[in-house]
């Protein structure tokens, strides 16, 4: 009976993996862009009141603010692309990034960590 149960468990695991390559992917969504924003003069993190917009051609997305020990702006959830970030906050010069490329593997996007330094006006 134990052998039968073991075989059923193995078969159910194999049946759940419908990927032909045998790669088990997780179900959570991953942010392709993870951006921290700092004051260039003080090196302090900027959060609430900061706007981060990612643009890839005609696609544009405002990144989500994630409060925490290190405030982060996240977006491009499971979306590949070549993004330009535009970051603005009151009292700072608007920051425009170079192109940031988000790629993916067989399961998820490969998250890109970006730190932007905003210059006070």
XYZ file of C-alpha atoms in Angstrom:
121
model
C 0.000 0.000 0.000
C 2.889 2.395 0.803
C 4.366 1.791 -2.635
C 1.038 2.587 -4.277
C 0.746 5.852 -2.339
C 4.329 6.766 -3.243
C 3.652 6.093 -6.914
C 0.462 8.179 -6.817
C 2.298 11.083 -5.193
C 5.030 10.993 -7.850
C 2.462 10.772 -10.650
C 0.476 13.711 -9.257
C 3.641 15.822 -9.063
C 4.531 14.946 -12.642
C 0.984 15.635 -13.805
C 1.040 19.106 -12.222
C 4.111 20.050 -14.194
C 2.716 20.697 -17.665
C 5.963 22.255 -18.921
C 7.585 20.003 -21.514
C 11.073 20.917 -20.250
C 10.300 19.711 -16.719
C 10.817 23.178 -15.236
C 8.533 23.961 -12.307
C 7.694 27.679 -12.338
C 6.290 29.572 -9.384
C 2.952 31.326 -9.677
C 3.830 34.745 -8.203
C 4.263 37.729 -10.488
C 7.660 39.421 -10.551
C 8.372 43.085 -11.106
C 10.736 43.662 -13.988
C 11.698 47.067 -12.573
C 12.593 47.704 -8.924
C 13.653 51.303 -8.400
C 15.045 53.059 -5.341
C 15.202 56.837 -5.413
C 17.611 58.891 -3.318
C 18.401 62.541 -2.700
C 21.788 63.025 -4.421
C 22.946 65.514 -1.757
C 21.943 63.641 1.426
C 21.731 60.043 0.142
C 18.340 59.751 1.920
C 15.632 57.633 0.298
C 12.707 59.417 -1.354
C 9.296 57.779 -1.317
C 5.832 59.278 -0.953
C 5.485 62.261 -3.269
C 7.904 60.777 -5.808
C 6.580 59.716 -9.211
C 8.294 57.007 -11.251
C 7.033 56.366 -14.783
C 8.427 53.608 -17.023
C 7.999 53.989 -20.778
C 8.633 51.347 -23.449
C 7.660 52.705 -26.863
C 3.912 53.465 -26.713
C 3.560 51.650 -23.369
C 3.734 53.721 -20.191
C 3.255 52.661 -16.578
C 3.415 54.475 -13.238
C 5.426 52.288 -10.868
C 3.875 51.205 -7.560
C 5.297 52.605 -4.317
C 6.283 49.857 -1.877
C 6.876 51.256 1.601
C 9.501 49.549 3.731
C 12.946 49.875 5.250
C 14.139 50.577 1.721
C 11.271 52.275 -0.137
C 11.011 50.901 -3.650
C 8.967 51.566 -6.766
C 8.003 48.384 -8.622
C 6.425 47.764 -11.997
C 6.654 46.118 -15.405
C 5.113 43.046 -13.766
C 6.054 40.050 -15.926
C 6.646 42.387 -18.890
C 9.819 42.371 -20.966
C 10.847 45.598 -22.619
C 13.288 48.447 -23.075
C 12.302 51.049 -20.527
C 13.131 54.689 -19.939
C 12.371 55.877 -16.402
C 11.192 59.414 -15.707
C 11.373 60.242 -12.005
C 10.107 63.443 -10.449
C 9.555 64.861 -6.985
C 8.821 68.356 -5.730
C 12.035 70.250 -5.074
C 14.135 68.035 -7.372
C 15.323 68.116 -10.972
C 13.437 65.507 -13.036
C 15.591 62.430 -13.684
C 15.467 60.575 -17.018
C 17.297 57.237 -17.186
C 19.198 55.506 -19.919
C 17.417 52.492 -21.446
C 16.894 49.624 -18.988
C 16.296 46.257 -20.635
C 14.066 43.715 -18.901
C 14.349 40.166 -20.226
C 12.874 36.880 -19.031
C 13.721 33.236 -18.599
C 11.333 30.331 -19.107
C 9.306 31.302 -16.022
C 9.537 35.001 -15.158
C 11.072 38.336 -16.018
C 14.583 38.906 -14.703
C 14.132 41.768 -12.195
C 16.290 44.841 -12.790
C 17.408 46.790 -9.701
C 17.842 50.496 -10.386
C 18.995 53.290 -8.084
C 18.270 56.858 -9.172
C 19.826 59.934 -7.558
C 17.700 63.056 -7.774
C 19.430 66.431 -7.661
C 17.833 69.070 -5.439
C 16.762 72.203 -7.342
